[in-house]
Amino acid sequence: MNTPAPLIEVEKLEAWYGKRRILNGVDFTVHPGEIRVIMGGSGSGKSTLLRHMLGLNRPVSGSVRLFGTDLATASDREKLEVRKRIGVSFQGGALLTSMTVGDNVALPLREHTNLDEQTIRIMSRIKLEVVNLGGFQDLMPSQLSGGMIKRAALARAVVMDPRLLFFDEPSAGLDPVVSAELDELILRLRDALRMTIVVVTHELDSAFKIADTITVLDQGNVLMTGTTAEVRAADNERIQDLLNRRPREVHVDADEYLQRLVGETE
Amino acid sequence: MEALTRPLGKLGRATAEALGGMGYAAMLLYESLYLSAFGWRIGQPLRLRAVLEQMRQIGVDALPIVCLLAFTVGIMLGIQFVSALGEFGAQSQVVIAVAKSVTREFGALITAILVAGRSGSALAARIGSMTVSQEVDALAVIGIDPVRYLVAPALIAMLIMLPLLTVFADAVAIYGAALYSAPALDITPSAYMLQTMSLLDPGDIGQGIAKSAVFALLITLIGVSTGFSVVGGAEGVGRATTRAVVLSICWIIVADMIFSYFLNR
């Protein structure tokens, strides 16, 4: 049996902020139907990697292809076609604050389809029902709680029935119950709508609950990609530190430290 | 040595930043115009509704304040010209002096400064807060070009409404001057207005309109480029808003001076 072509191909991806290297030759692929969690501590490069996957940042070297299209070199038309097939739920929701929840959810439909207004309203209300926000369409984002904002953002992300869905830190800032509800929702979406889902998170419980496969990032390097069982059994010290919530040991060379402190002012 | 190189380094960095800012604004201008004209070809059509909404915010909502200020400036000019020209027994020249100074200079300048304070700052604040809260990123990943969605409607609306507001301000300012000056000149306000119309060239009004179009570009581009460049959360948005207003007013006055020099030689 042929393996289906990967939906995401990241090859030798490097990213820099000024003189600081954030991603160091990252390689991985995500196949259709998978829930892939990209996991790592703070500063591991997760968010930068996500921005590259979404085409918001241009790679310094290496490439990211979604559905076989490299967003860095694609034409405007090709980029648009890819973007119609993906959905993104940002960490803070990123709902447009000047619009009602209903208009936020309907926005992609209004921009990218020729559907009549009545159909658009019905479709966006269906998606709001899916995320348990039925009846909230007339509220402004400022009137919603953190968990509701994330669910509304999810409704907007899935309104075009994308094949590929990205989540940036879905559990961040939520209480454990709401966080667990969101995890359930992610699993339901995959099962009901057959989406491929990429979740960027540092929440271990959530990661192991929803993931089919996990890519572990540390200081811009992929430490491993594997199933949840493989990651748990990994003999890599950094992975075990991460899983057991052990802080990284910092070794300081006195001379180097002094040089760092005074170097800028010399 | 360091005392000499440090200020030079700062100057160099500031120059590079200013040039970078101008380049960024030029790129936004090009993209906005391109997407306004040809965006429909790449699935990024300019929405008429968004342009109309911006026209309402920039133009219609500004009418009361523009009216008040233009009227006040007109009266002030009337007071000054009646008094100053009266010293030379040249009160008969008040009508033409007010008419030319309002249409060529003050109408466009006062309106632009007002719109920079109202709409330029609002653009910077709106886009700045959207940048900080990842709304701009959200637009991009939804497949909505942020320049087409946020910049192009504002630019088109500003290019239409600022010249219209300027013509409106011209009329109100001259009417204000007429109300004050007509009794001093021993004529009726309507005779004053008729005399103004007979003395004005279309070129005088055209000069103000041409200036206002340039001011419209400056206000929009400074507002949006400052907004997109926001870093540092709510405090950054506040800084950007202030910066947009100050920069807009500075550039408006500089551009006005350059215009006046070349058009009145």
XYZ file of C-alpha atoms in Angstrom:
531
model
C 0.000 0.000 0.000
C 1.290 3.485 -0.888
C 1.889 5.923 1.956
C -0.048 9.133 1.307
C 2.063 12.196 0.523
C 2.875 14.289 3.590
C 0.843 17.461 4.085
C 3.754 19.227 5.771
C 7.404 18.820 4.813
C 9.975 20.777 6.794
C 13.510 20.415 5.453
C 16.727 21.736 6.989
C 14.881 24.792 8.261
C 17.016 27.507 9.819
C 15.806 30.717 11.443
C 17.694 33.575 13.026
C 16.637 36.601 15.067
C 19.547 38.980 14.561
C 22.675 37.068 15.538
C 20.736 34.415 17.476
C 19.985 31.131 15.780
C 16.476 29.963 16.688
C 16.060 26.915 14.437
C 18.977 24.758 13.528
C 18.240 22.614 10.494
C 14.817 21.313 11.524
C 13.494 18.317 9.549
C 10.168 16.507 9.837
C 7.033 15.562 7.939
C 3.375 15.342 8.946
C 1.076 12.868 7.195
C -2.694 13.096 6.602
C -4.911 12.239 9.564
C -2.175 12.635 12.169
C -2.338 14.722 15.293
C 1.245 15.924 15.598
C 2.291 17.727 18.742
C 5.377 19.906 18.580
C 6.644 20.013 22.103
C 9.468 21.833 23.811
C 10.321 24.189 26.625
C 10.259 27.970 26.458
C 12.722 29.289 23.910
C 12.993 25.966 22.117
C 11.846 27.532 18.821
C 8.269 26.173 18.730
C 6.569 29.465 17.949
C 9.167 30.390 15.340
C 8.713 26.996 13.724
C 4.930 27.531 13.668
C 5.331 30.979 12.077
C 7.462 29.399 9.345
C 4.911 26.648 8.781
C 2.196 29.286 8.400
C 4.297 31.287 5.957
C 4.418 34.298 8.313
C 8.234 34.156 8.418
C 10.576 33.446 5.513
C 13.207 30.770 6.092
C 16.840 31.917 6.044
C 17.628 28.522 4.598
C 15.763 25.269 4.184
C 12.127 25.030 3.252
C 8.588 24.407 4.500
C 6.052 22.896 2.121
C 2.335 22.638 2.825
C 0.402 20.412 0.396
C 3.611 20.336 -1.672
C 3.739 24.144 -1.999
C 6.624 26.170 -0.629
C 4.961 29.326 0.733
C 8.226 31.267 0.545
C 8.431 30.927 -3.226
C 4.764 30.425 -4.156
C 2.810 32.979 -6.175
C 0.075 35.001 -4.445
C -2.585 32.813 -6.040
C -0.850 29.578 -4.904
C -0.449 30.940 -1.379
C -4.136 31.810 -1.254
C -5.098 28.300 -2.375
C -2.971 26.790 0.405
C -4.390 29.200 2.995
C -7.943 28.276 2.110
C -7.051 24.699 3.060
C -5.580 25.463 6.477
C -7.033 26.779 9.722
C -5.141 28.336 12.610
C -6.112 28.842 16.229
C -3.719 31.374 17.740
C -2.606 31.369 21.352
C -4.650 34.448 22.265
C -7.427 33.683 19.780
C -6.617 36.715 17.589
C -10.301 37.393 16.975
C -10.865 40.733 15.255
C -11.999 42.895 18.154
C -14.019 45.240 15.950
C -16.370 42.430 14.856
C -18.913 40.248 16.632
C -18.068 36.600 17.246
C -20.426 35.613 14.412
C -18.765 38.000 11.954
C -15.335 36.721 12.973
C -16.359 33.149 12.222
C -18.044 34.174 8.976
C -15.070 36.250 7.766
C -13.257 33.514 5.769
C -16.536 32.521 4.089
C -17.325 36.132 3.165
C -13.838 36.649 1.766
C -13.295 33.416 -0.092
C -16.690 32.134 -1.208
C -19.641 33.410 -3.214
C -22.195 31.986 -0.790
C -25.231 34.089 -0.001
C -25.411 35.816 3.365
C -28.062 33.478 4.771
C -25.952 30.384 4.025
C -22.860 32.046 5.494
C -24.759 32.841 8.688
C -26.032 29.273 8.977
C -22.590 27.760 8.331
C -20.889 29.976 10.883
C -23.581 29.178 13.474
C -23.071 25.454 12.861
C -19.358 25.863 13.604
C -20.144 27.861 16.728
C -22.415 24.984 17.823
C -19.558 22.513 17.193
C -17.388 24.409 19.692
C -20.294 24.789 22.165
C -20.759 28.503 21.528
C -24.217 28.360 19.992
C -26.106 31.600 20.667
C -22.958 33.658 21.263
C -22.690 35.000 17.702
C -23.831 38.527 18.552
C -21.352 39.096 21.371
C -18.120 41.032 20.903
C -14.825 39.207 21.635
C -14.272 41.464 24.663
C -17.410 39.958 26.232
C -16.039 36.393 26.145
C -13.855 34.511 28.643
C -10.397 33.208 27.665
C -11.674 29.698 26.992
C -14.605 31.002 24.941
C -12.277 33.179 22.851
C -10.168 30.125 22.050
C -13.246 28.149 21.066
C -14.533 30.997 18.908
C -11.114 31.196 17.247
C -11.354 27.456 16.644
C -14.791 27.899 15.051
C -13.269 30.494 12.690
C -10.322 28.184 11.970
C -12.598 25.290 10.916
C -15.330 27.254 9.154
C -13.844 26.534 5.711
C -13.473 22.825 6.600
C -9.690 22.903 6.268
C -7.672 19.736 5.772
C -4.927 20.994 8.045
C -5.427 22.685 11.383
C -2.790 24.406 13.532
C -3.069 25.185 17.230
C -0.679 27.470 19.055
C -0.615 26.639 22.774
C -4.310 25.677 23.013
C -4.190 25.150 26.797
C -2.200 28.249 27.709
C -3.950 30.417 30.282
C -6.918 28.054 30.719
C -8.006 26.248 33.864
C -7.573 22.439 33.811
C -11.254 21.722 33.117
C -11.521 24.097 30.158
C -8.149 22.861 28.924
C -9.387 19.239 29.038
C -12.556 20.268 27.145
C -10.427 21.824 24.438
C -8.336 18.643 24.168
C -11.532 16.630 23.728
C -12.665 19.069 21.083
C -9.411 18.658 19.145
C -9.828 14.863 19.191
C -13.464 15.172 18.105
C -12.507 17.424 15.213
C -9.959 14.958 13.939
C -12.402 12.057 14.191
C -15.467 13.892 12.852
C -13.891 16.042 10.170
C -10.805 13.910 9.377
C -8.463 16.807 9.798
C -4.708 16.676 10.133
C -3.817 18.640 13.222
C -0.569 20.228 14.375
C -0.466 21.409 17.978
C 2.370 23.505 19.359
C 2.455 23.248 23.127
C 4.590 22.902 26.216
C 1.750 21.349 28.257
C 2.790 17.719 28.746
C -0.566 16.332 29.910
C -2.381 17.857 26.982
C 0.332 16.770 24.526
C 0.225 13.106 25.551
C -3.557 13.068 25.641
C -4.097 14.236 22.083
C -0.949 13.341 20.157
C -0.503 10.511 17.680
C 3.091 11.573 17.210
C 5.306 14.095 18.960
C 8.224 16.139 17.676
C 10.420 17.289 20.543
C 12.284 20.541 20.019
C 15.141 21.788 22.140
C 17.181 24.913 21.442
C 16.193 24.892 17.786
C 17.013 21.206 17.237
C 14.621 18.298 16.741
C 15.564 15.828 19.461
C 13.210 13.167 18.177
C 9.929 12.472 16.415
C 7.923 9.460 17.483
C 4.747 8.082 18.985
C 3.823 9.021 22.531
C 5.156 5.665 23.744
C 8.453 6.134 21.890
C 8.891 9.624 23.341
C 8.171 8.392 26.868
C 10.741 5.600 26.434
C 13.407 7.822 24.865
C 16.806 7.617 26.510
C 17.663 11.211 25.567
C 18.541 13.128 28.729
C 16.925 16.417 27.587
C 13.680 14.642 26.707
C 13.581 12.963 30.105
C 14.324 16.330 31.767
C 11.388 17.804 29.883
C 9.046 14.921 30.692
C 10.032 14.904 34.350
C 9.978 18.705 34.581
C 13.641 18.846 35.638
C 15.263 22.257 35.096
C 18.247 22.433 32.767
C 21.587 22.536 34.530
C 23.446 25.697 33.655
C 27.234 25.546 33.656
C 28.834 28.959 33.758
C 32.398 29.573 32.673
C 33.522 32.570 34.729
C 35.777 34.052 32.046
C 33.196 33.653 29.326
C 30.515 35.146 31.582
C 32.674 38.183 32.340
C 33.412 38.594 28.642
C 29.676 38.519 27.876
C 28.981 41.176 30.499
C 31.657 43.638 29.429
C 31.934 42.717 25.764
C 29.082 44.939 24.612
C 30.456 48.063 26.241
C 34.068 47.706 25.155
C 37.605 59.006 19.920
C 34.504 57.279 21.295
C 32.940 60.669 22.059
C 33.106 61.368 18.346
C 32.122 57.976 16.960
C 29.161 57.350 19.273
C 27.043 60.332 18.072
C 28.036 59.508 14.502
C 26.957 55.917 15.024
C 23.635 57.104 16.462
C 23.139 59.465 13.542
C 23.932 56.670 11.097
C 21.475 54.315 12.756
C 18.759 56.984 12.855
C 19.347 57.757 9.161
C 19.221 54.081 8.233
C 15.996 53.679 10.272
C 14.407 56.718 8.613
C 15.357 55.453 5.148
C 14.054 51.999 6.045
C 10.779 53.566 7.208
C 10.433 55.497 3.947
C 11.144 52.354 1.949
C 8.528 50.443 3.940
C 5.951 53.215 3.409
C 6.723 53.239 -0.327
C 6.227 49.464 -0.448
C 2.873 49.798 1.348
C 1.839 52.495 -1.133
C 2.754 50.333 -4.113
C 1.001 47.256 -2.678
C -2.123 49.236 -1.796
C -2.424 50.770 -5.238
C -1.665 47.447 -6.941
C -4.202 45.534 -4.834
C -6.813 48.284 -5.282
C -6.470 48.035 -9.045
C -5.630 44.380 -9.653
C -6.313 42.601 -6.352
C -9.387 40.873 -7.801
C -7.082 38.947 -10.157
C -5.356 37.221 -7.229
C -8.426 36.747 -5.052
C -7.844 39.950 -3.060
C -10.558 42.321 -4.258
C -10.887 45.750 -2.700
C -14.260 45.812 -0.909
C -16.337 48.888 -1.719
C -18.065 48.548 1.629
C -14.741 48.869 3.466
C -13.861 51.983 1.443
C -17.269 53.552 2.174
C -16.904 52.794 5.869
C -13.486 54.456 5.904
C -14.893 57.418 3.960
C -17.529 57.832 6.630
C -15.001 57.678 9.448
C -12.413 59.925 7.802
C -14.701 62.365 6.048
C -18.303 62.487 7.245
C -17.516 62.094 10.945
C -14.923 64.875 10.689
C -17.346 67.414 9.195
C -18.444 69.096 12.459
C -14.924 69.661 13.764
C -13.593 70.732 10.347
C -16.523 73.146 10.097
C -15.844 74.620 13.519
C -12.105 75.044 12.971
C -12.403 76.379 9.413
C -15.018 78.879 10.529
C -12.776 80.038 13.385
C -9.709 80.303 11.151
C -11.783 82.268 8.605
C -12.850 84.773 11.259
C -9.241 85.040 12.501
C -7.989 85.735 8.990
C -10.746 88.311 8.554
C -9.707 90.044 11.778
C -6.012 90.036 10.821
C -6.442 91.188 7.222
C -8.994 93.911 8.025
C -6.639 95.246 10.682
C -3.322 94.830 8.810
C -4.502 96.005 5.393
C -6.498 98.829 7.030
C -3.186 100.291 8.253
C -2.194 100.787 4.613
C -5.635 101.917 3.455
C -5.910 98.708 1.481
C -9.054 97.254 3.074
C -10.460 96.627 -0.391
C -7.858 93.884 -0.745
C -9.180 91.911 2.234
C -11.457 89.761 0.089
C -8.738 88.583 -2.267
C -6.184 88.166 0.534
C -8.523 85.924 2.517
C -9.662 84.008 -0.566
C -6.141 83.238 -1.798
C -4.660 82.433 1.599
C -7.541 80.124 2.500
C -7.760 78.226 -0.785
C -4.037 77.958 -1.418
C -2.833 77.449 2.119
C -4.960 77.367 5.223
C -7.892 75.239 4.061
C -5.653 72.321 3.088
C -3.250 72.757 5.989
C -5.808 73.039 8.790
C -7.870 70.150 7.414
C -4.819 67.916 7.024
C -3.576 68.619 10.540
C -7.008 67.875 11.920
C -7.378 64.647 9.945
C -3.846 63.595 10.961
C -4.870 64.014 14.595
C -8.181 62.192 14.158
C -7.729 59.555 11.494
C -3.930 59.158 11.222
C -3.710 58.394 14.920
C -6.748 56.089 14.709
C -5.130 54.136 11.859
C -1.875 53.747 13.793
C -3.718 52.698 16.954
C -6.002 50.242 15.162
C -3.285 48.547 13.135
C -0.853 48.687 16.060
C -3.222 46.928 18.442
C -4.114 44.407 15.738
C -0.405 43.703 15.207
C 0.209 43.216 18.914
C -2.772 40.881 19.373
C -1.827 38.785 16.289
C -4.971 39.891 14.426
C -2.796 40.917 11.473
C -1.207 37.443 11.468
C -4.697 35.923 11.689
C -5.792 37.882 8.613
C -2.722 36.691 6.702
C -3.265 33.011 7.510
C -6.972 33.258 6.692
C -5.768 34.330 3.233
C -6.699 37.993 3.582
C -3.838 40.281 2.600
C -3.554 42.739 5.531
C -2.514 45.527 3.151
C -5.602 44.988 1.011
C -7.884 44.688 4.041
C -6.484 47.412 6.276
C -4.431 49.838 4.179
C -5.987 50.063 0.709
C -9.512 51.100 1.858
C -8.052 53.747 4.180
C -5.750 55.070 1.444
C -8.492 55.317 -1.177
C -10.929 56.864 1.317
C -8.334 59.381 2.470
C -7.477 60.329 -1.140
C -11.163 61.013 -1.813
C -12.242 62.594 1.464
C -9.327 64.879 2.326
C -9.627 66.959 -0.885
C -13.422 67.107 -0.391
C -12.994 68.177 3.234
C -10.481 70.786 2.061
C -12.959 72.319 -0.403
C -15.595 72.269 2.334
C -13.152 73.931 4.770
C -12.311 76.571 2.123
C -15.979 77.495 1.760
C -16.652 77.590 5.503
C -13.495 79.619 6.266
C -14.328 82.178 3.599
C -17.862 82.386 4.925
C -16.458 82.957 8.440
C -14.229 85.714 7.102
C -17.219 87.186 5.260
C -19.325 87.346 8.425
C -16.605 89.311 10.222
C -15.226 91.410 7.341
C -18.374 92.363 5.425
C -19.550 95.011 7.947
C -16.033 96.485 8.084
C -15.951 96.652 4.286
C -19.483 98.034 4.200
C -20.864 95.211 2.060
C -23.212 92.305 2.742
C -21.834 88.803 3.434
C -23.424 87.517 0.220
C -21.787 90.322 -1.780
C -18.508 89.329 -0.078
C -18.987 85.727 -1.163
C -19.851 86.731 -4.741
C -16.798 88.966 -4.885
C -14.647 86.069 -3.601
C -15.942 83.769 -6.331
C -15.208 86.299 -9.027
C -11.657 86.839 -7.728
C -10.644 83.208 -7.332
C -8.983 81.230 -10.131
C -9.722 77.518 -10.446
C -5.940 77.169 -9.978
C -6.190 78.582 -6.452
C -8.641 75.901 -5.409
C -6.697 73.325 -7.444
C -3.546 74.163 -5.502
C -5.270 73.354 -2.211
C -6.736 70.158 -3.623
C -3.372 69.004 -4.988
C -1.756 69.651 -1.621
C -4.511 67.789 0.192
C -3.981 64.717 -2.007
C -0.298 64.669 -1.029
C -1.221 65.190 2.621
C -3.682 62.276 2.331
C -0.861 60.004 1.179
C 1.413 61.192 3.979
C -1.196 60.783 6.741
C -2.208 57.292 5.613
C 1.271 55.939 4.965
C 2.719 57.290 8.201
C -0.292 55.987 10.161
C -0.240 52.477 8.723
C 3.535 52.004 8.598
C 3.819 53.142 12.223
C 0.969 50.788 13.159
C 2.511 47.749 11.458
C 5.868 48.461 13.131
C 4.502 48.409 16.686
C 6.432 46.376 19.223
C 5.968 46.222 22.966
C 2.283 45.743 23.698
C -0.129 48.473 24.776
C 2.680 50.890 25.588
C 4.059 50.385 22.082
C 0.647 51.152 20.591
C 0.488 54.396 22.575
C 3.984 55.387 21.429
C 3.120 54.555 17.813
C -0.043 56.659 17.930
C 1.818 59.709 19.218
C 4.631 59.143 16.742
C 2.169 58.888 13.836
C 0.540 62.220 14.700
C 3.827 64.064 15.268
C 5.443 62.660 12.122
C 2.347 63.355 10.005
C 2.102 66.979 11.114
C 5.849 67.543 10.592
C 5.747 66.041 7.101
C 2.545 67.918 6.210
C 4.164 71.248 7.082
C 7.397 70.398 5.247
C 5.478 69.218 2.172
C 3.325 72.352 2.317
C 6.395 74.569 2.342
C 7.894 72.721 -0.640
C 4.590 72.945 -2.515
C 4.181 76.641 -1.793
C 7.726 77.339 -2.962
C 7.311 75.652 -6.322
C 3.726 76.730 -7.022
C 4.145 80.401 -6.183
C 7.483 81.300 -7.765
